[in-house]
Short mmCIF file of C-alpha atoms in Angstrom, two decimals:
data_model
loop_
_atom_site.label_atom_id
_atom_site.label_comp_id
_atom_site.label_asym_id
_atom_site.label_seq_id
_atom_site.Cartn_x
_atom_site.Cartn_y
_atom_site.Cartn_z
CA MET R 142 0.41 0.39 0.50
CA LEU R 143 1.53 3.10 -0.29
CA ASP R 144 0.85 5.86 2.40
CA ASN R 145 0.72 9.77 1.81
CA VAL R 146 4.71 10.05 2.89
CA LYS R 147 6.19 8.27 0.13
CA ALA R 148 3.60 8.95 -2.72
CA LEU R 149 4.48 12.54 -1.72
CA ASP R 150 8.38 10.58 -2.58
CA LEU R 151 8.34 9.92 -5.71
CA ALA R 152 6.47 12.16 -6.84
CA LYS R 153 9.15 14.64 -5.70
CA LYS R 154 11.67 11.70 -7.48
CA ALA R 155 10.03 11.59 -10.48
CA PHE R 156 9.74 15.50 -11.51
CA SER R 157 12.40 15.98 -10.71
CA THR R 158 14.40 13.58 -13.06
CA SER R 159 11.38 13.89 -15.85
CA ASP R 160 12.43 17.63 -15.69
CA THR R 161 15.88 17.37 -15.78
CA TYR R 162 15.75 15.22 -18.95
CA PHE R 163 12.75 17.40 -20.46
CA ASN R 164 14.69 20.76 -20.32
CA ASN R 165 18.04 19.42 -21.64
CA SER R 166 17.49 17.16 -24.32
CA VAL R 167 13.73 18.11 -25.61
CA ARG R 168 12.63 22.31 -24.70
CA ASN R 169 14.87 23.92 -27.02
CA ASN R 170 14.02 21.97 -30.71
CA MET R 171 10.17 22.40 -29.47
CA GLU R 172 10.86 26.49 -29.04
CA ARG R 173 12.30 26.43 -32.75
CA ASP R 174 9.86 24.51 -34.08
CA ILE R 175 6.98 26.58 -32.54
CA ARG R 176 9.02 29.62 -34.12
CA GLN R 177 9.21 28.28 -37.55
CA VAL R 178 5.42 27.18 -38.29
CA GLN R 179 4.68 30.89 -37.01
CA GLY R 180 7.56 32.55 -39.49
CA LEU R 181 10.21 33.56 -36.31
CA HIS R 182 14.01 33.61 -37.49
CA GLN R 183 15.92 31.46 -34.44
CA THR R 184 16.98 32.48 -31.51
CA GLY R 185 19.95 34.21 -32.45
CA SER R 186 19.70 34.32 -35.43
CA LYS R 187 22.20 36.63 -38.31
CA TYR R 188 18.80 38.76 -38.34
CA TYR R 189 18.13 39.61 -35.39
CA SER R 190 22.41 41.46 -35.59
CA GLU R 191 22.86 45.01 -35.69
CA HIS R 192 24.57 44.70 -38.74
CA TYR R 193 21.19 43.49 -40.69
CA LYS R 194 19.46 46.25 -39.29
CA GLY R 195 18.53 47.07 -42.77
CA ARG R 196 18.85 44.41 -44.32
CA SER R 197 15.51 42.30 -46.03
CA LYS R 198 14.61 40.14 -42.65
CA LEU R 199 11.76 38.54 -44.30
CA PHE R 200 10.49 35.32 -43.18
CA ARG R 201 9.03 32.56 -46.25
CA PRO R 202 5.83 31.60 -44.61
CA LYS R 203 6.61 27.76 -46.66
CA THR R 204 6.57 25.46 -43.34
CA ARG R 205 3.16 27.29 -41.92
CA THR R 206 1.78 27.13 -45.69
CA ALA R 207 3.08 23.37 -45.29
CA LEU R 208 1.12 22.41 -42.26
CA ARG R 209 -2.04 24.06 -43.55
CA GLN R 210 -2.35 21.48 -45.94
CA ALA R 211 -1.96 18.92 -44.04
CA GLU R 212 -4.94 20.15 -41.67
CA ALA R 213 -6.69 20.62 -45.57
CA VAL R 214 -6.26 17.17 -45.28
CA CYS R 215 -7.10 16.01 -42.18
CA ALA R 216 -10.42 17.73 -41.80
CA SER R 217 -11.03 16.32 -45.05
CA ALA R 218 -9.79 13.28 -43.79
CA PHE R 219 -11.99 12.65 -40.54
CA PHE R 220 -15.37 14.90 -40.94
CA SER R 221 -15.75 14.29 -44.91
CA THR R 222 -18.73 11.75 -43.84
CA GLN R 223 -22.06 12.42 -41.53
CA ASP R 224 -20.84 9.43 -39.44
CA ILE R 225 -18.09 10.84 -37.30
CA VAL R 226 -17.22 7.46 -36.84
CA SER R 227 -18.20 4.27 -37.84
CA VAL R 228 -17.99 1.28 -34.37
CA THR R 229 -18.58 -2.46 -35.74
CA ALA R 230 -19.24 -5.90 -34.48
CA GLU R 231 -15.88 -8.00 -34.32
CA ASN R 232 -18.32 -10.88 -34.61
CA GLU R 233 -21.76 -9.19 -36.94
CA LYS R 234 -23.05 -12.04 -36.62
CA ASP R 235 -23.84 -12.21 -31.84
CA GLU R 236 -26.68 -9.40 -32.83
CA MET R 237 -26.10 -8.24 -29.12
CA GLN R 238 -22.79 -7.57 -30.38
CA ALA R 239 -23.88 -5.79 -33.20
CA ALA R 240 -26.83 -4.19 -30.80
CA SER R 241 -24.26 -3.20 -29.16
CA SER R 242 -21.70 -1.45 -31.67
CA ALA R 243 -25.03 -0.21 -33.17
CA ILE R 244 -25.69 1.96 -29.99
CA MET R 245 -22.40 2.95 -29.88
CA GLN R 246 -21.80 4.28 -32.60
CA GLU R 247 -24.92 6.15 -32.20
CA LEU R 248 -23.58 7.12 -28.96
CA LEU R 249 -20.33 9.03 -29.95
CA ASN R 250 -21.62 10.92 -33.02
CA TYR R 251 -23.24 11.82 -30.79
CA ARG R 252 -20.67 12.84 -27.85
CA LEU R 253 -18.50 13.75 -30.59
CA SER R 254 -20.84 16.12 -32.06
CA LYS R 255 -22.27 18.26 -29.02
CA THR R 256 -20.55 18.30 -26.17
CA ILE R 257 -16.84 18.07 -27.35
CA ALA R 258 -14.69 19.87 -29.11
CA TRP R 259 -13.77 16.93 -31.24
CA PHE R 260 -13.44 19.11 -34.19
CA GLN R 261 -10.99 21.71 -32.86
CA ILE R 262 -9.25 19.05 -30.40
CA LEU R 263 -8.47 16.42 -33.82
CA VAL R 264 -7.40 19.40 -35.54
CA GLY R 265 -5.31 21.00 -32.83
CA ALA R 266 -4.11 17.33 -31.88
CA PHE R 267 -2.86 17.14 -35.88
CA GLN R 268 -2.03 20.74 -35.65
CA GLU R 269 0.82 19.82 -31.94
CA ALA R 270 1.39 16.18 -33.62
CA HIS R 271 2.91 18.10 -36.53
CA THR R 272 4.41 20.57 -35.27
CA VAL R 273 6.15 19.37 -32.45
CA GLY R 274 6.33 15.58 -33.20
CA ILE R 275 4.30 15.00 -30.05
CA VAL R 276 0.21 15.07 -28.79
CA ALA R 277 -0.80 14.52 -25.22
CA SER R 278 -4.52 14.13 -24.03
CA LEU R 279 -6.26 13.20 -21.09
CA GLN R 280 -9.49 11.27 -20.79
CA THR R 281 -12.39 12.66 -18.38
CA TRP R 282 -15.84 12.17 -17.55
CA LYS R 283 -16.42 15.12 -15.43
CA PHE R 284 -20.03 14.51 -13.20
CA ASN R 285 -21.31 17.61 -11.34
CA GLU R 286 -24.59 16.65 -10.15
CA LYS R 287 -25.16 20.46 -8.91
CA GLU R 288 -24.46 22.52 -12.29
CA GLY R 289 -26.08 19.48 -14.29
CA ILE R 290 -22.59 18.27 -15.59
CA ASP R 291 -21.57 14.11 -16.90
CA LYS R 292 -20.41 14.13 -20.22
CA PRO R 293 -16.87 12.81 -21.18
CA GLU R 294 -14.06 15.21 -22.22
CA VAL R 295 -10.82 14.60 -24.29
CA SER R 296 -8.54 17.60 -23.22
CA LEU R 297 -5.77 18.39 -25.05
CA ILE R 298 -2.31 18.74 -23.23
CA PRO R 299 0.40 21.32 -23.77
CA PRO R 300 3.20 18.02 -24.52
CA GLU R 301 5.42 21.32 -21.83
CA ASN R 302 3.24 20.76 -19.49
CA VAL R 303 3.81 16.39 -19.73
CA ARG R 304 6.45 13.99 -17.79
CA ILE R 305 7.46 10.74 -18.56
CA ASP R 306 10.07 8.39 -18.37
CA PRO R 307 12.87 9.24 -21.06
CA ALA R 308 13.95 5.11 -21.10
CA SER R 309 9.67 3.69 -21.11
CA ASN R 310 9.41 1.62 -24.36
CA TRP R 311 8.70 3.77 -27.57
CA THR R 312 5.36 2.09 -28.68
CA ASP R 313 4.08 2.60 -25.38
CA PRO R 314 4.82 5.14 -23.56
CA VAL R 315 2.23 6.20 -20.90
CA ASN R 316 1.60 2.47 -19.84
CA SER R 317 5.03 1.54 -20.11
CA SER R 318 6.04 4.50 -17.99
CA PRO R 319 6.82 3.53 -13.91
CA TYR R 320 5.16 7.19 -13.73
CA VAL R 321 3.60 9.84 -15.75
CA ILE R 322 3.34 13.78 -14.15
CA ILE R 323 0.73 16.21 -15.79
CA GLN R 324 0.44 19.50 -15.38
CA ILE R 325 -2.73 20.60 -14.42
CA PRO R 326 -3.16 24.85 -14.50
CA MET R 327 -6.17 25.62 -11.80
CA TYR R 328 -7.17 29.16 -9.41
CA VAL R 329 -6.43 28.31 -6.39
CA TYR R 330 -10.84 28.61 -5.67
CA GLU R 331 -10.86 25.84 -7.99
CA ILE R 332 -8.29 23.61 -4.73
CA LYS R 333 -10.73 24.78 -1.89
CA GLU R 334 -13.79 23.89 -3.77
CA ARG R 335 -13.13 20.52 -3.67
CA LYS R 336 -14.80 17.93 -0.93
CA ASP R 337 -12.36 15.53 -2.22
CA TRP R 338 -8.64 17.23 -2.41
CA LEU R 339 -6.61 17.27 1.66
CA PRO R 340 -7.65 20.79 3.30
CA LEU R 341 -5.17 24.20 2.87
CA ASP R 342 -4.38 26.89 3.58
CA ASP R 343 -3.77 29.80 1.76
CA ALA R 344 -0.25 30.48 3.14
CA THR R 345 0.32 26.70 1.43
CA ILE R 346 -1.22 27.08 -1.23
CA ARG R 347 0.97 29.92 -1.21
CA ALA R 348 4.96 29.54 -1.40
CA SER R 349 3.91 25.32 -3.37
CA GLY R 350 1.48 26.55 -6.09
CA VAL R 351 3.02 28.65 -7.80
CA ARG R 352 5.26 28.09 -10.47
CA THR R 353 7.47 31.35 -13.45
CA SER R 354 6.72 31.00 -16.72
CA ASP R 355 7.16 28.81 -18.87
CA SER R 356 9.53 29.40 -22.01
CA ILE R 357 7.51 27.02 -24.24
CA ARG R 358 4.60 28.47 -23.99
CA LEU R 359 5.74 31.96 -23.77
CA GLN R 360 6.72 31.46 -26.92
CA ARG R 361 3.29 29.45 -28.36
CA GLU R 362 1.95 32.62 -26.92
CA ASN R 363 3.65 34.48 -28.79
CA GLY R 364 3.38 37.69 -26.92
CA GLY R 365 5.71 39.59 -24.06
CA THR R 366 3.60 37.86 -20.39
CA ASP R 367 2.87 33.83 -19.70
CA SER R 368 -0.99 33.67 -20.41
CA LYS R 369 0.43 31.15 -16.65
CA GLU R 370 2.83 33.56 -15.23
CA GLN R 371 1.26 34.62 -11.07
CA SER R 372 3.59 37.50 -10.02
CA ASN R 373 1.22 38.70 -7.91
CA GLU R 374 0.25 38.04 -4.29
CA ILE R 375 -2.09 34.94 -4.35
CA ASN R 376 -6.26 36.15 -4.76
CA GLU R 377 -9.04 33.05 -5.68
CA TYR R 378 -8.79 34.39 -8.73
CA SER R 379 -4.49 33.27 -9.63
CA ILE R 380 -2.93 30.38 -11.27
CA VAL R 381 -1.52 27.49 -9.04
CA TRP R 382 -0.19 24.13 -10.95
CA VAL R 383 -1.21 21.03 -9.84
CA HIS R 384 0.46 17.64 -10.45
CA LEU R 385 -1.76 14.59 -11.50
CA ASN R 386 0.65 12.16 -10.44
CA PHE R 387 0.30 8.32 -11.97
CA VAL R 388 2.86 6.22 -9.87
CA ARG R 389 3.36 2.27 -9.44
CA PHE R 390 4.49 0.64 -6.30
CA GLU R 391 4.24 -2.21 -5.85
CA ASN R 392 3.33 -4.04 -8.81
CA THR R 393 0.19 -1.06 -8.25
CA ASP R 394 0.16 2.38 -10.27
CA TYR R 395 -1.69 4.24 -8.36
CA CYS R 396 -3.03 7.67 -8.88
CA TYR R 397 -3.37 11.03 -7.16
CA TYR R 398 -2.67 15.02 -6.84
CA THR R 399 -0.50 16.81 -5.35
CA LEU R 400 0.16 21.06 -5.37
CA SER R 401 3.42 20.91 -7.53
CA ASP R 402 5.25 18.49 -6.33
CA THR R 403 5.19 20.05 -2.74
CA THR R 404 2.45 19.36 -1.03
CA LEU R 405 -0.29 16.56 -1.27
CA LEU R 406 -4.18 17.20 -2.04
CA SER R 407 -5.30 13.93 -2.50
CA ILE R 408 -4.75 10.02 -1.08
CA PRO R 409 -2.98 7.92 -3.55
CA LYS R 410 -5.65 5.10 -5.32
CA PRO R 411 -5.40 2.55 -7.13
CA THR R 412 -5.89 3.96 -11.31
CA HIS R 413 -8.28 1.44 -11.78
CA GLU R 414 -10.29 2.53 -9.14
CA ALA R 415 -10.42 6.36 -9.78
CA PHE R 416 -10.77 5.30 -14.17
CA PRO R 417 -13.03 1.70 -13.29
CA HIS R 418 -13.32 1.82 -17.16
CA LEU R 419 -9.65 1.35 -17.86
CA LYS R 420 -8.34 -1.75 -17.36
CA LYS R 421 -5.68 -2.34 -14.94
CA GLY R 422 -2.76 -1.39 -16.15
CA GLN R 423 -3.90 1.55 -18.07
CA ARG R 424 -3.98 5.36 -17.90
CA PRO R 425 -6.24 8.04 -19.58
CA VAL R 426 -3.65 9.32 -20.47
CA VAL R 427 -2.35 9.25 -24.96
CA LEU R 428 0.72 10.23 -26.21
CA GLY R 429 0.73 10.17 -29.96
CA LYS R 430 2.99 11.34 -32.20
CA GLY R 431 3.34 13.10 -35.49
CA VAL R 432 6.20 10.94 -36.86
CA ILE R 433 7.61 7.03 -36.07
CA GLU R 434 11.39 7.21 -35.13
CA ALA R 435 12.25 3.47 -33.33
CA HIS R 436 13.05 3.50 -30.00
CA LYS R 437 12.41 7.52 -29.03
CA ILE R 438 9.30 8.39 -27.82
CA TYR R 439 9.98 12.42 -28.35
CA PRO R 440 10.54 12.02 -32.19
CA THR R 441 11.65 14.55 -34.68
CA SER R 442 8.94 16.32 -36.47
CA LYS R 443 7.41 17.39 -39.70
CA THR R 444 8.94 21.07 -38.54
CA SER R 445 12.26 20.25 -37.49
CA MET R 446 12.71 17.36 -40.59
CA SER R 447 12.66 20.50 -42.84
CA ARG R 448 14.45 23.22 -40.75
CA ASP R 449 17.86 23.64 -42.86
CA ILE R 450 15.32 23.75 -46.14
CA GLN R 451 13.50 26.20 -44.42
CA ALA R 452 16.53 28.61 -43.29
CA GLU R 453 17.93 27.96 -46.98
CA ILE R 454 14.95 29.60 -48.56
CA ASN R 455 14.96 32.62 -46.10
CA GLU R 456 18.63 32.49 -46.71
CA VAL R 457 18.19 33.38 -51.10
CA ALA R 458 14.86 35.10 -51.23
CA ASN R 459 16.64 37.50 -48.53
CA GLN R 460 20.06 38.26 -51.12
CA ARG R 461 17.69 38.36 -53.88
CA ILE R 462 16.10 41.23 -52.33
CA ASP R 463 18.63 43.06 -51.27
CA ASN R 464 20.12 42.74 -54.57
CA VAL R 465 16.78 44.35 -56.18
CA LYS R 466 16.83 47.58 -53.96
CA PHE R 467 20.31 48.08 -54.33
CA ALA R 468 19.97 47.97 -58.75
CA MET R 469 16.86 49.93 -58.22
CA ASN R 470 18.14 52.40 -55.75
CA LYS R 471 21.55 53.08 -56.16
CA ARG R 472 24.11 53.82 -53.30
CA TYR R 473 26.83 56.53 -52.61
CA PHE R 474 29.84 57.43 -52.03
CA VAL R 475 29.39 61.17 -50.36
CA ASN R 476 33.41 62.74 -49.71
CA ARG R 477 33.21 64.15 -46.47
CA ASN R 478 32.34 67.48 -45.61
CA ARG R 479 31.92 68.66 -48.80
CA ASN R 480 28.79 70.53 -49.47
CA VAL R 481 25.32 68.21 -50.26
CA ASP R 482 21.74 68.31 -49.89
CA ILE R 483 22.88 63.65 -48.23
CA ARG R 484 18.70 64.02 -47.98
CA SER R 485 17.58 64.69 -51.05
CA LEU R 486 20.04 62.02 -51.87
CA VAL R 487 18.69 59.73 -49.95
CA ARG R 488 15.43 60.78 -50.46
CA ASN R 489 15.42 59.66 -54.36
CA THR R 490 12.19 60.61 -55.23
CA PRO R 491 11.09 61.69 -58.90
CA SER R 492 12.37 64.82 -60.81
CA GLY R 493 13.78 65.68 -57.17
CA VAL R 494 17.33 67.62 -57.20
CA THR R 495 19.38 67.36 -54.85
CA MET R 496 22.19 70.55 -54.41
CA MET R 497 25.76 69.38 -54.43
CA ASP R 498 28.74 72.24 -55.45
CA ASP R 499 31.28 69.16 -57.90
CA VAL R 500 28.79 66.87 -59.22
CA ASP R 501 31.26 64.71 -60.53
CA ARG R 502 33.50 65.24 -57.49
CA ASP R 503 30.77 65.50 -54.81
CA VAL R 504 29.40 61.72 -54.70
CA ARG R 505 30.15 58.64 -56.23
CA ILE R 506 27.19 56.62 -57.82
CA VAL R 507 27.88 52.72 -57.10
CA LYS R 508 26.16 50.27 -59.50
CA THR R 509 24.70 46.79 -58.60
CA ASN R 510 23.91 44.41 -61.26
CA ASP R 511 20.01 43.34 -60.85
CA VAL R 512 19.38 40.16 -59.46
CA THR R 513 20.58 36.28 -61.75
CA SER R 514 18.36 34.03 -62.51
CA SER R 515 19.89 31.61 -61.39
CA ALA R 516 19.01 32.64 -57.90
CA TYR R 517 15.36 31.96 -58.90
CA ALA R 518 16.36 29.44 -60.18
CA GLU R 519 17.89 28.56 -56.65
CA GLN R 520 14.45 28.46 -54.47
CA ASP R 521 12.99 26.66 -57.83
CA ARG R 522 15.01 24.00 -56.36
CA LEU R 523 15.53 24.94 -52.57
CA ASN R 524 11.25 25.02 -52.60
CA SER R 525 10.68 21.26 -54.79
CA ASP R 526 13.21 20.59 -51.56
CA PHE R 527 10.53 21.84 -49.40
CA ASP R 528 7.50 19.38 -50.51
CA ASP R 529 9.53 16.23 -50.32
CA ILE R 530 10.51 16.23 -46.86
CA ALA R 531 6.82 18.03 -45.73
CA GLY R 532 4.82 16.21 -47.84
CA ALA R 533 3.14 18.89 -50.13
CA PHE R 534 1.60 19.49 -53.59
CA SER R 535 2.10 22.92 -54.23
CA GLY R 536 2.09 25.53 -57.53
CA SER R 537 6.22 26.32 -56.69
CA SER R 538 6.66 22.65 -57.60
CA VAL R 539 4.84 22.58 -60.69
CA ALA R 540 5.79 25.83 -62.05
CA SER R 541 9.43 24.79 -61.40
CA ASN R 542 8.85 21.08 -63.12
CA ARG R 543 7.49 22.71 -66.11
CA ARG R 544 8.21 20.11 -68.66
CA LEU R 545 6.44 16.99 -66.20
CA ASN R 546 3.35 19.90 -65.13
CA GLU R 547 2.11 20.04 -69.18
CA THR R 548 0.74 16.42 -69.46
CA VAL R 549 -1.27 15.08 -67.22
CA GLY R 550 0.86 12.00 -66.89
CA GLY R 551 3.94 14.63 -65.07
CA MET R 552 1.06 15.74 -62.39
CA GLN R 553 -0.08 12.49 -61.87
CA MET R 554 3.53 11.86 -60.92
CA LEU R 555 3.98 15.31 -59.21
CA SER R 556 1.37 14.36 -56.61
CA SER R 557 1.85 11.02 -55.81
CA THR R 558 4.39 11.43 -53.61
CA ALA R 559 2.93 14.08 -51.37
CA ASN R 560 -0.63 11.66 -51.43
CA GLN R 561 1.48 8.48 -50.13
CA ILE R 562 2.66 10.70 -47.97
CA GLY R 563 0.05 12.83 -46.33
CA GLU R 564 -1.29 9.28 -46.57
CA TYR R 565 1.44 8.19 -44.51
CA ASP R 566 0.57 11.06 -42.47
CA LEU R 567 -3.13 10.38 -41.51
CA LYS R 568 -2.23 6.28 -41.14
CA VAL R 569 0.29 7.58 -38.03
CA PHE R 570 -1.51 9.86 -36.47
CA THR R 571 -4.47 7.52 -36.34
CA GLU R 572 -2.77 4.86 -34.87
CA THR R 573 -0.60 5.87 -32.09
CA TRP R 574 -3.60 8.35 -31.20
CA VAL R 575 -6.99 9.19 -32.87
CA GLU R 576 -8.24 4.93 -32.34
CA PRO R 577 -6.82 5.27 -29.04
CA VAL R 578 -8.44 8.14 -27.89
CA LEU R 579 -11.75 7.48 -29.12
CA ARG R 580 -11.04 3.15 -27.44
CA GLN R 581 -10.72 5.11 -24.20
CA LEU R 582 -14.61 7.22 -24.27
CA VAL R 583 -16.18 3.78 -26.08
CA LEU R 584 -14.87 2.70 -22.23
CA MET R 585 -16.67 5.94 -20.85
CA GLU R 586 -19.53 5.27 -22.19
CA GLN R 587 -20.50 1.72 -21.86
CA THR R 588 -19.40 2.22 -17.92
CA TYR R 589 -20.43 6.62 -17.08
CA GLU R 590 -23.76 6.82 -19.44
CA THR R 591 -26.95 7.51 -18.20
CA ASP R 592 -28.95 10.40 -19.60
CA GLU R 593 -31.61 8.88 -20.43
CA LYS R 594 -32.82 11.17 -23.07
CA ILE R 595 -29.46 11.06 -25.02
CA LEU R 596 -29.33 6.97 -24.25
CA MET R 597 -32.94 7.10 -26.37
CA LEU R 598 -31.56 9.12 -29.19
CA ALA R 599 -29.88 7.14 -28.95
CA GLY R 600 -31.21 4.21 -29.33
CA ASN R 601 -33.65 5.40 -32.61
CA LYS R 602 -31.40 6.68 -34.53
CA ALA R 603 -29.89 3.11 -34.00
CA LYS R 604 -33.03 1.14 -35.24
CA LEU R 605 -32.69 -1.19 -32.10
CA PHE R 606 -36.57 -2.62 -32.68
CA GLN R 607 -37.14 -2.81 -35.83
CA LYS R 608 -33.66 -4.39 -36.77
CA PHE R 609 -32.90 -6.12 -33.34
CA GLY R 610 -36.21 -6.34 -31.64
CA ILE R 611 -34.51 -4.89 -28.44
CA ASP R 612 -36.11 -1.71 -27.45
CA GLU R 613 -34.59 -0.90 -24.25
CA ILE R 614 -31.01 -0.50 -23.37
#
């Protein structure tokens, strides 16, 4: 049996070990990936130096374009039919199984379309898996009799708020890891209202729950202040950090809450008792992937794969733009301490007049050759290389392969590889996140669903009486 003192000690050790690994090996990559998707040059880039103050600093949003195309394909694949999900029986000849699958399909379709923001959650999960390589979610059943809430929930967890053992099995990191820690931002009043938690005074909450800004979240929000950072005096609406801990101890998996990693909030319970719909050894957390990389629980994201090509595209584009500006707006060498109207010279307006004493000796115009076609050819090749690694099929790919795009067969050859990569990405996302989440939703519906109106509606849509002669669920 896991006592309170041992539970808090395990939570501290687990968080310390996993947090050190995450900060040293994962955090910087996620920050760079998010910046690239946002169309920002990497931290420390030469474009932010003083030498490039007057130079072109554009960021061509190839990464964001590829992501939006992938999101559109994802939305089309999952929401192109009237039914959001399709549930079938393992043995379709068994009428009870067939009836059960029919009612479950209607229940899931109702929940996913009415009570769960499934479109936003699914596309957001795909976006996160594509951007940083992983996506995590917590599946729970929310019940509040006073507020009339009785429904399943799928909560996306920001990747910086998940801690897992780095030595866990890469095919099933959540259930193979000796611990999983979910960091949850909560208001102070929410903690005080939890009757099933241990009571805490304000001093303990003030000392344990406040956490400083997180660099990944700050980068994602792209603002000056972290939305979860609390620098003022703690009040009822201040954000504090609660840890949901899943810890394996003496062949039993326990679940309990702590305030940060310093104060116990709830008595440790076996996970299969806290979440009765799960089997022993299972946890209500799913960790999906955007790319499969053997023996890595934090695989390389698709954004990281195209990082160097994206940087080279920016380099070529900015150098070309600088060259065009120099060719169209000449550079001037002016003798020092001579009577020359510098403002008029720099303004360079059509039909403008610039006063000087000696036109031939005071000012010398520096001519810059116009950009050659090689710069545009290099841009086309980089675009093609980017599309290959990103699995995108864009207009730039067609334009840079003129001989192929003049025929129907050539267009099919150009799009076939992109389609294969897109299908592969969807398959990886579906196998690692979508299906495991839906399986947990099915288990929750079987265990907790008691809404008679929803059950009756689902039974009518499934036509249980007409097909199977069943008039009661």
